[in-house]
XYZ file of C-alpha atoms in Angstrom:
680
model
C -158.809 116.734 82.824
C -160.928 114.307 84.303
C -163.445 114.217 81.540
C -161.106 113.593 79.431
C -159.846 110.571 80.759
C -163.582 109.607 81.493
C -164.569 109.806 77.457
C -161.436 107.832 76.435
C -162.149 105.319 79.610
C -165.214 105.206 78.189
C -164.050 104.431 74.245
C -161.724 102.025 75.039
C -164.411 99.585 75.085
C -165.680 100.618 72.077
C -162.173 100.321 70.099
C -162.087 96.684 72.211
C -165.670 95.476 70.801
C -165.079 96.932 66.892
C -161.679 94.342 66.613
C -162.810 91.781 68.577
C -163.769 88.661 66.161
C -164.607 86.161 69.320
C -167.448 85.509 68.356
C -166.904 84.621 64.598
C -164.135 81.815 65.951
C -165.821 81.320 68.831
C -166.832 77.666 67.769
C -163.597 77.676 65.541
C -160.653 79.523 67.658
C -158.017 76.594 65.996
C -157.638 74.199 62.868
C -160.552 72.131 62.484
C -159.174 67.815 63.003
C -160.440 65.311 61.973
C -162.265 63.070 64.749
C -161.691 59.924 65.753
C -163.355 56.960 64.847
C -165.192 55.135 67.590
C -166.147 51.476 67.370
C -169.070 50.933 68.628
C -169.117 46.783 69.777
C -171.304 45.038 66.382
C -173.543 42.231 66.732
C -173.651 40.877 63.319
C -177.306 39.292 62.459
C -176.567 35.550 63.016
C -174.698 35.760 66.924
C -172.710 33.194 67.929
C -175.458 32.269 70.882
C -177.988 31.558 68.503
C -175.647 29.475 66.309
C -174.004 27.489 68.968
C -176.476 27.105 70.080
C -177.993 25.592 67.210
C -174.849 23.705 65.871
C -174.683 21.161 69.015
C -177.246 19.779 68.567
C -177.073 19.157 65.152
C -173.742 17.991 65.294
C -174.275 15.105 68.740
C -177.369 13.846 66.376
C -175.233 13.088 63.217
C -172.158 11.624 65.544
C -175.727 9.032 66.779
C -176.325 8.183 63.801
C -172.418 8.590 62.694
C -172.576 5.673 66.005
C -175.284 3.471 64.389
C -173.963 3.503 60.941
C -170.616 2.051 62.164
C -172.082 -0.034 64.184
C -174.171 -1.339 61.692
C -171.028 -1.704 59.150
C -169.471 -4.247 62.337
C -172.614 -6.514 62.299
C -172.897 -6.609 58.200
C -169.077 -6.859 57.837
C -167.682 -8.719 60.936
C -164.685 -9.205 61.688
C -162.628 -6.087 60.139
C -158.878 -5.104 60.479
C -158.327 -2.320 61.972
C -162.210 -1.075 62.039
C -163.040 2.427 62.705
C -164.370 4.271 65.594
C -166.334 7.504 66.167
C -164.684 7.729 70.196
C -160.659 7.676 67.621
C -160.668 10.774 66.002
C -157.524 9.715 64.151
C -155.071 6.897 63.597
C -151.472 9.285 64.037
C -149.504 6.437 63.079
C -150.646 5.717 59.944
C -148.341 7.444 58.093
C -150.533 6.450 54.569
C -153.972 9.150 54.924
C -154.550 11.891 53.804
C -153.196 14.101 56.084
C -154.450 17.456 55.107
C -157.955 17.104 56.552
C -156.190 16.734 59.600
C -154.027 18.811 59.457
C -156.959 21.718 58.746
C -158.681 21.009 61.208
C -155.951 20.820 63.382
C -155.151 23.983 62.314
C -159.203 25.819 62.436
C -159.197 24.825 66.030
C -155.942 26.948 66.632
C -156.883 29.723 64.789
C -160.592 30.473 66.643
C -158.210 29.612 70.457
C -154.888 32.178 69.603
C -158.100 35.333 69.649
C -158.901 33.660 72.788
C -156.478 35.902 74.587
C -157.829 38.805 73.693
C -161.751 38.273 73.178
C -164.158 39.764 75.685
C -166.542 36.576 75.564
C -163.941 33.480 75.707
C -167.347 31.666 74.710
C -169.928 33.022 72.982
C -172.948 31.414 75.029
C -171.948 34.776 78.022
C -172.080 37.919 76.934
C -170.310 41.047 79.209
C -168.097 38.004 80.993
C -167.277 39.373 83.763
C -163.745 40.239 84.840
C -163.808 38.230 88.192
C -163.929 35.213 85.642
C -163.055 35.668 82.657
C -160.232 33.041 83.303
C -162.159 29.662 84.123
C -164.425 30.995 80.573
C -161.138 30.913 79.074
C -160.514 27.739 80.392
C -163.291 25.737 79.433
C -163.191 27.656 75.437
C -159.912 25.031 75.230
C -162.085 22.284 76.178
C -165.393 23.086 74.577
C -164.018 24.478 71.144
C -161.428 21.050 70.443
C -165.289 19.252 71.533
C -167.249 21.981 68.902
C -165.144 20.737 65.552
C -164.885 16.809 67.046
C -167.408 15.709 64.474
C -165.663 17.101 61.296
C -162.539 14.514 62.110
C -165.277 11.803 62.931
C -166.680 12.218 59.483
C -163.522 11.718 57.689
C -162.620 8.721 59.867
C -165.469 6.277 59.335
C -164.464 5.931 55.601
C -168.055 5.925 54.626
C -170.406 8.505 52.039
C -172.678 9.097 55.073
C -170.016 10.452 56.914
C -168.556 12.787 53.964
C -171.765 14.228 53.472
C -172.560 15.050 57.050
C -168.833 16.578 56.907
C -169.119 18.778 54.070
C -172.471 19.826 55.194
C -170.786 21.355 58.846
C -168.065 22.777 57.449
C -169.979 24.707 54.879
C -171.931 25.061 57.340
C -169.858 27.030 59.635
C -168.196 28.554 56.616
C -171.350 30.738 56.242
C -171.995 31.649 59.184
C -168.610 33.069 59.597
C -168.380 35.086 56.926
C -171.790 36.413 56.881
C -170.918 37.735 60.443
C -167.030 38.732 58.834
C -169.940 40.635 56.215
C -172.329 42.115 58.878
C -169.489 43.216 61.378
C -165.862 43.257 59.621
C -164.671 46.385 62.368
C -164.839 45.412 65.852
C -163.124 47.759 69.430
C -160.882 45.143 69.761
C -157.232 46.402 69.946
C -157.891 47.574 66.019
C -161.149 48.027 63.697
C -160.263 44.848 61.119
C -158.281 42.864 63.997
C -161.024 40.205 64.057
C -161.453 39.995 60.515
C -157.809 39.541 59.383
C -157.007 36.036 62.443
C -159.950 34.821 60.661
C -159.487 34.207 57.227
C -156.879 31.277 58.573
C -160.476 29.681 60.152
C -162.112 30.733 56.530
C -159.025 28.804 54.699
C -159.351 25.263 56.653
C -163.351 25.473 56.303
C -163.675 26.027 52.690
C -160.508 23.458 52.678
C -162.427 20.615 54.424
C -165.593 21.425 52.980
C -163.602 20.983 49.068
C -162.322 17.541 50.629
C -165.056 15.808 51.459
C -166.559 17.007 48.050
C -164.380 15.662 46.727
C -164.061 12.256 49.284
C -168.375 12.446 48.419
C -167.433 12.347 44.660
C -163.958 10.233 44.446
C -166.182 6.925 46.728
C -164.752 5.343 49.456
C -161.148 4.332 50.457
C -161.341 0.718 53.138
C -157.441 0.410 52.309
C -156.205 0.104 55.863
C -152.780 1.563 56.933
C -151.265 -2.322 56.264
C -153.354 -2.633 52.848
C -151.090 0.516 51.689
C -148.533 0.119 49.090
C -146.164 2.410 50.817
C -144.451 0.440 52.493
C -144.373 -2.668 50.104
C -142.694 0.005 47.870
C -140.905 1.219 50.952
C -138.795 -1.630 51.402
C -138.233 -2.696 47.497
C -136.533 0.490 47.103
C -133.415 -0.309 50.255
C -133.745 -3.699 49.154
C -133.149 -2.259 45.192
C -130.371 -3.497 43.022
C -127.822 0.370 43.145
C -126.597 0.576 39.653
C -122.558 0.285 38.678
C -122.643 3.492 37.082
C -123.330 5.440 40.316
C -121.914 2.970 42.964
C -118.404 2.858 40.937
C -118.222 7.007 40.422
C -116.822 8.288 43.428
C -117.517 12.895 43.924
C -114.678 15.143 43.055
C -113.780 17.713 44.443
C -117.037 20.549 44.412
C -116.190 23.797 42.494
C -116.824 27.006 44.671
C -119.703 27.223 43.316
C -121.001 23.966 43.821
C -121.213 24.557 48.055
C -122.657 27.680 47.926
C -125.389 26.770 46.244
C -126.106 23.464 48.365
C -126.365 26.249 52.013
C -130.037 27.516 50.080
C -130.332 23.996 49.311
C -129.813 22.199 52.283
C -133.362 25.163 53.359
C -135.219 23.948 50.840
C -137.700 20.834 51.212
C -138.149 18.918 48.308
C -141.524 16.204 49.181
C -140.062 12.468 47.790
C -142.229 10.215 46.208
C -140.437 7.496 48.327
C -140.769 8.667 52.139
C -143.996 10.058 53.590
C -144.442 12.629 56.361
C -145.820 11.026 60.085
C -148.994 12.750 60.625
C -147.918 14.050 64.205
C -144.931 16.347 61.828
C -147.404 17.314 59.507
C -149.735 18.527 61.549
C -147.163 20.910 63.781
C -145.935 22.364 61.014
C -149.044 23.397 59.789
C -149.731 24.965 63.730
C -145.987 26.197 63.295
C -147.033 28.226 60.730
C -150.293 29.685 61.974
C -148.879 30.439 65.126
C -145.851 32.703 63.307
C -148.955 34.475 61.141
C -151.144 35.318 64.444
C -147.675 36.394 66.588
C -146.994 38.265 63.299
C -150.377 39.698 63.142
C -151.246 40.210 67.207
C -147.187 42.665 67.050
C -148.198 44.084 63.766
C -151.510 45.384 65.163
C -150.565 46.689 69.105
C -148.148 48.404 67.610
C -147.935 50.318 64.009
C -151.201 52.217 65.199
C -150.653 53.241 68.281
C -147.810 55.108 66.396
C -150.318 55.752 63.727
C -151.928 58.106 66.619
C -148.541 59.142 68.574
C -146.735 60.719 64.991
C -150.478 61.736 64.187
C -150.781 64.023 67.964
C -147.246 65.916 67.439
C -147.731 69.885 67.759
C -145.581 72.513 68.888
C -145.843 72.093 72.099
C -143.733 68.967 71.990
C -139.979 71.175 71.422
C -141.531 72.061 74.936
C -141.463 69.246 75.868
C -137.395 67.859 74.007
C -136.729 71.549 76.197
C -137.647 69.984 79.534
C -135.148 67.752 78.797
C -131.958 69.793 77.569
C -132.791 68.220 73.894
C -132.924 70.848 71.221
C -133.309 70.105 67.422
C -134.183 73.832 66.142
C -134.655 77.077 66.927
C -138.031 76.198 64.560
C -141.077 74.895 65.851
C -142.095 74.034 63.606
C -138.756 72.301 62.275
C -139.126 70.670 65.478
C -142.317 68.547 64.559
C -141.392 67.672 61.462
C -137.854 65.921 62.643
C -140.508 64.748 65.306
C -142.512 63.000 62.898
C -139.914 61.872 60.765
C -137.397 60.222 63.545
C -141.471 58.527 64.803
C -141.981 57.494 60.817
C -138.347 55.786 60.604
C -139.738 53.934 64.592
C -142.076 52.121 62.307
C -140.038 51.396 59.683
C -137.868 49.867 62.307
C -140.059 48.088 64.015
C -141.363 46.422 60.493
C -138.100 45.583 59.102
C -137.603 43.666 62.222
C -141.245 41.816 61.602
C -140.233 40.741 58.151
C -137.222 39.461 58.764
C -138.586 37.931 61.782
C -141.021 36.354 59.831
C -139.300 35.384 56.933
C -136.474 33.504 59.382
C -138.812 32.311 61.210
C -140.502 29.893 57.728
C -137.098 29.654 56.834
C -136.382 27.563 60.574
C -139.799 25.590 59.489
C -138.271 24.825 56.117
C -135.412 23.919 57.420
C -136.922 21.281 60.494
C -138.375 19.868 57.835
C -135.263 18.578 55.891
C -134.493 17.315 59.219
C -136.965 15.558 60.116
C -136.897 13.313 57.150
C -133.136 13.308 57.976
C -132.904 11.958 61.180
C -135.901 9.257 60.820
C -134.359 7.556 57.910
C -131.422 7.502 60.406
C -133.213 5.714 62.957
C -134.367 3.345 60.349
C -132.095 2.773 59.400
C -130.355 2.010 63.382
C -128.301 5.478 63.778
C -128.879 6.391 66.730
C -126.385 8.237 67.891
C -127.188 11.344 65.171
C -129.573 11.925 67.752
C -128.148 11.422 71.571
C -125.281 11.345 72.810
C -125.339 7.535 74.138
C -126.676 4.361 72.853
C -130.619 4.257 73.630
C -133.225 1.416 73.021
C -135.714 2.468 70.558
C -138.999 1.172 72.424
C -141.992 3.168 74.073
C -141.990 5.020 77.534
C -144.289 6.687 79.677
C -141.756 10.254 79.127
C -141.837 9.022 75.452
C -145.335 8.889 75.570
C -145.890 12.322 77.190
C -143.643 13.950 74.943
C -145.977 12.603 71.729
C -148.481 13.629 72.462
C -147.763 17.285 73.631
C -145.915 17.933 70.617
C -147.580 19.917 68.741
C -148.746 22.307 71.539
C -144.826 22.771 72.147
C -143.943 23.475 68.812
C -146.455 26.056 68.396
C -145.493 27.305 71.778
C -142.720 28.452 70.853
C -142.376 29.381 67.914
C -144.716 31.748 68.984
C -141.735 32.917 71.762
C -139.246 32.705 69.210
C -141.138 35.321 66.696
C -141.779 37.756 69.924
C -138.150 37.727 70.533
C -136.027 38.066 67.804
C -138.686 41.053 66.617
C -138.190 42.972 69.957
C -133.880 42.121 69.764
C -134.065 42.456 65.688
C -136.081 45.971 65.995
C -133.236 47.497 68.619
C -130.744 45.629 65.987
C -132.255 48.115 63.242
C -132.801 51.243 65.774
C -128.866 51.201 66.704
C -128.621 50.795 63.207
C -130.207 53.626 61.824
C -129.973 56.543 64.233
C -126.171 56.341 65.850
C -125.039 55.654 62.077
C -127.109 55.660 59.078
C -128.519 59.416 59.746
C -125.699 60.553 61.464
C -123.907 59.636 58.125
C -126.347 62.149 56.079
C -127.327 64.743 58.354
C -123.041 65.051 59.552
C -123.505 65.337 62.611
C -124.577 63.670 65.919
C -121.882 61.041 65.042
C -121.202 59.010 68.587
C -120.237 55.716 67.589
C -118.010 57.597 64.741
C -116.078 59.686 67.288
C -115.551 57.198 70.154
C -114.193 54.470 67.558
C -112.122 57.829 65.837
C -110.382 58.104 68.557
C -109.373 54.629 69.649
C -107.436 54.046 66.415
C -104.517 54.117 67.445
C -105.560 50.605 69.012
C -107.534 49.370 66.882
C -104.567 49.618 64.140
C -102.563 48.125 66.921
C -104.926 45.005 67.491
C -104.862 44.445 63.589
C -101.546 44.568 62.974
C -100.417 42.475 65.583
C -103.631 39.806 64.567
C -101.700 40.288 60.916
C -98.726 39.170 62.012
C -99.827 36.385 64.099
C -101.595 35.036 61.295
C -98.466 35.942 58.528
C -95.898 34.697 61.249
C -97.436 31.691 61.235
C -98.087 30.521 57.342
C -94.765 32.117 56.355
C -92.307 31.318 59.395
C -93.691 29.040 61.743
C -94.998 25.533 59.860
C -92.488 23.738 57.435
C -93.254 21.676 55.165
C -91.356 18.476 54.377
C -92.425 15.401 52.083
C -96.034 15.572 52.716
C -96.273 16.164 56.017
C -95.713 18.803 58.736
C -94.230 20.344 61.386
C -92.703 23.675 63.771
C -89.713 25.705 62.079
C -87.644 27.963 64.417
C -88.902 26.618 67.659
C -86.520 30.328 69.256
C -88.594 32.701 67.876
C -92.240 30.664 68.195
C -91.133 30.461 72.072
C -90.057 34.459 72.176
C -92.794 35.723 70.310
C -95.272 34.607 72.597
C -94.010 35.986 75.561
C -93.243 39.338 73.375
C -97.607 39.112 72.918
C -98.894 38.133 75.250
C -100.615 41.196 76.485
C -101.741 42.310 73.780
C -103.833 38.623 73.207
C -105.315 39.142 76.327
C -107.140 42.764 74.996
C -107.858 40.608 71.617
C -109.011 37.387 74.379
C -111.412 40.393 75.513
C -113.068 41.926 72.074
C -113.373 37.524 70.809
C -114.934 36.865 74.090
C -117.397 39.721 73.444
C -118.000 39.136 70.055
C -118.525 35.229 70.884
C -121.585 36.803 73.027
C -122.248 38.342 70.969
C -122.456 35.360 68.066
C -124.421 32.810 70.438
C -126.759 34.931 71.787
C -127.747 35.657 67.450
C -127.896 31.723 66.811
C -130.034 30.471 69.696
C -131.852 33.351 69.397
C -132.684 32.375 65.372
C -132.938 28.776 66.093
C -135.036 29.197 69.448
C -137.918 28.556 66.895
C -136.810 24.843 66.209
C -136.692 22.194 68.025
C -134.892 19.356 65.401
C -131.172 20.866 67.892
C -130.482 21.494 70.505
C -128.783 25.228 71.663
C -127.275 23.275 74.343
C -123.508 21.374 74.006
C -123.976 17.729 72.839
C -123.077 16.574 76.663
C -125.597 18.733 77.847
C -128.784 18.078 75.527
C -130.973 16.415 77.947
C -131.475 19.253 79.680
C -133.042 21.219 76.993
C -136.230 20.502 77.479
C -137.597 21.197 73.769
C -135.530 18.942 72.771
C -135.818 16.555 74.896
C -139.470 16.376 73.710
C -138.110 15.741 70.240
C -136.257 12.544 70.536
C -138.687 11.553 73.215
C -141.190 11.547 70.126
C -139.172 10.310 67.284
C -138.450 7.079 69.006
C -142.041 6.313 69.767
C -142.829 7.679 66.049
C -140.083 4.801 65.147
C -140.574 2.651 67.089
C -144.564 1.974 66.100
C -144.109 3.513 62.582
C -141.621 1.740 61.221
C -141.846 0.767 57.576
C -140.149 -2.492 57.269
C -142.402 -3.542 59.916
C -145.397 -1.980 58.621
C -144.803 -4.212 55.550
C -143.499 -7.443 57.039
C -147.198 -7.084 59.458
C -149.384 -6.496 56.461
C -147.865 -9.997 54.849
C -148.998 -12.020 58.459
C -151.813 -10.868 58.860
C -153.000 -10.818 54.910
C -151.755 -14.464 55.072
C -154.241 -15.171 58.462
C -157.549 -13.254 56.416
C -157.222 -14.477 53.072
C -156.869 -18.381 54.146
C -153.160 -19.286 53.459
C -153.111 -17.795 49.565
C -151.029 -14.992 50.573
C -149.456 -17.261 52.831
C -148.937 -20.345 50.267
C -147.519 -17.402 47.529
C -145.156 -15.507 50.569
C -143.341 -19.164 51.116
C -143.370 -20.246 47.149
C -141.687 -16.664 47.092
C -139.256 -17.795 50.254
C -138.468 -21.509 49.519
C -138.893 -20.535 45.928
C -140.651 -23.738 45.133
C -141.375 -23.690 41.206
C -143.671 -26.891 39.123
C -141.316 -26.399 36.278
C -137.231 -26.910 35.807
C -135.358 -25.371 37.339
C -133.066 -22.727 36.202
C -130.750 -20.465 36.262
C -132.911 -17.074 36.784
C -135.402 -19.573 38.933
C -131.979 -20.357 41.562
C -130.868 -16.492 41.405
C -134.663 -15.635 42.673
C -134.978 -18.158 45.206
C -131.264 -17.020 46.484
C -132.394 -13.536 46.047
C -136.247 -14.604 48.025
C -133.724 -16.272 50.878
C -130.957 -13.103 51.167
C -134.203 -10.775 51.630
C -136.141 -12.973 54.263
C -132.340 -12.762 56.373
C -132.344 -9.089 55.701
C -135.731 -8.825 57.346
C -135.145 -11.174 60.362
C -131.588 -9.702 61.346
C -133.327 -5.861 62.021
C -136.617 -7.472 63.063
C -135.333 -10.306 64.946
C -138.616 -10.361 67.282
C -140.836 -11.905 64.456
C -138.079 -15.007 64.485
C -141.121 -16.164 66.934
C -143.312 -16.425 64.041
C -141.284 -18.420 62.113
C -142.618 -22.417 61.422
C -139.491 -23.474 61.823
C -137.925 -21.678 65.224
C -141.727 -22.840 65.767
C -141.877 -26.774 65.554
C -138.133 -27.069 66.385
C -137.388 -24.810 69.747
C -139.211 -25.260 72.633
C -140.187 -21.817 75.393
C -137.461 -22.628 77.179
C -134.043 -21.918 74.353
C -136.736 -18.257 73.906
C -135.957 -14.766 75.450
C -138.414 -12.101 74.489
C -138.204 -13.321 70.800
C -134.646 -13.979 70.725
C -132.707 -17.205 71.362
C -130.478 -17.736 73.602
C -127.247 -18.460 73.097
C -126.737 -22.116 73.656
C -129.092 -22.936 72.400
C -128.207 -21.462 68.452
C -126.485 -24.190 67.237
C -128.843 -27.261 67.763
C -131.486 -24.940 66.276
C -128.909 -24.394 63.606
C -128.837 -28.183 63.238
C -132.933 -28.304 63.061
C -133.506 -25.641 60.750
C -131.265 -27.345 58.099
C -133.005 -30.991 57.649
C -136.242 -29.058 58.492
C -135.215 -27.700 55.282
C -133.805 -29.922 53.547
C -136.703 -32.500 54.056
C -138.633 -29.409 52.624
C -136.486 -28.411 49.587
C -136.732 -32.618 48.650
C -140.021 -33.166 47.726
C -139.993 -30.327 45.725
C -136.871 -31.573 44.056
C -137.800 -35.212 43.536
C -140.813 -34.461 41.759
C -139.796 -34.217 38.409
C -138.676 -38.096 38.374
C -141.312 -39.017 39.501
C -142.988 -37.933 36.024
C -140.139 -38.626 34.060
C -140.185 -42.271 35.540
C -143.613 -42.471 34.690
């Protein structure tokens, strides 16, 4: 027995070694998986440090040359109103200038600063920035990049061919170097391998636009027209004073059909440019910056979530079944089927998130377009003096300290609010899509886990009762309690109305609870959808001053209208023409106002004279501060009878008599001239 046992013991290792293939699978004990892509830090050939070290002195030299050009221009031209300066980037109160270049520069600066949120080195001069000073470096970078791109704006302000050449050179240099860097290093290890490449697309687009714009300005030549010299303001005044056609005034709009009313809703969200109206530059810049904010926020939300979901879905294996079993969740007895189900659910998470992201972007763009339409409506209302379209009380349209602060910060405020609104909308819509997919759609398709439908099914008697009671009240109100006699309406069957009010008290309490919940849902959704808009208040009309975004917007409009009213600028342009051009334009204006003609006056001449005087009265009524600039007023009124450009009540009669006497004396020589000619 001992020998047999010993032989068995000796044979066991031989049999085991015969069937053992561990040496074949020692390196491949499990199925191979694709290795995870590791992206090392990339240093392009055109390093940021070297490029910024070269471009800063070049920009400084260009600014010095432009300063010398401006000084020489002022010496040779002498007095010129509105002379440009390199220390004034642009006239933000000018509605007639080319807005594209300024908008592109602001979009470039915002796109550059948007990347600083996750950049390991905020400033290009320092590499491997320590975490202790990174926040200070970001603060310095917030001021550095606007200074870096300032020459791109200053070159266009001077309206000189040298400035256009330098601007084209600088913008093309920035564009070429940035494009070179992205070709050298398209992949980076920050968040997502293509994040910096995608985030640089707006910068490349803005720089390309600036380069092309400077080239076109150089080819077209210098445009020396100042703000007040533009024909836009006179055209605006002419459109206001234009006589309306009799057909348009006599035709009364009838009741619109249902199709027309439905089509008016999408039309109210589409902005169509009009020739007779131009947007203020600040609003145009705020719009393009808000669009850039939507792009960068959406990009950041996508690259931080979707690649993570891809990694999670790729790492799901059979062990997920044991993990779910530990929480008491059994999806299937087959572990491979559990893997397929979990993988499918993870894919559904990604689909829900992308749908929420897409819906949020579409809503943000639609709200941005609607804001453009409302901006134009509000500006036109304030131009006409309709203050109540924005405020619930009478306000004075004049500059203020808070108004200047709001005017300064409107663009940045708009960008921040749009970004925050997009992020909140994505989260809320993602939760709504999850509820719809996992609690409604998937249970219906698979016929199980119908929790929502089971709850609603158990409470169906209550729902039916609420629906019937609500329908009963509406039907009784229409056919029983309201009677129409002689074109008027009055209550009928009051005893039954009082009885029904008493009997339905408790059921109406339950209905009120449902209505209250629905009210909260609707209010929350409405505020979330309109959170990115500053042109409407999310609070009640009486609480509008407590909405900081709306307060910024209304204060901005007050300052903009007080300083850039088209009628005021048209009138000021005419007054400056009188001063600069030696009285030629002034004599022409006086001829137009007083109707002085060399020939014998006829019917057409008198009608033109009457029309010109009415235009003068209309301008003076809407701009009472200009009354002090009138020749008759200055010669016949003393300084004591005038307060802030407006005559005192006690001196009105006297001024009218004297002004009338002077007008008669002015007109009499013009009328006596033809009689003298005839006698001769």
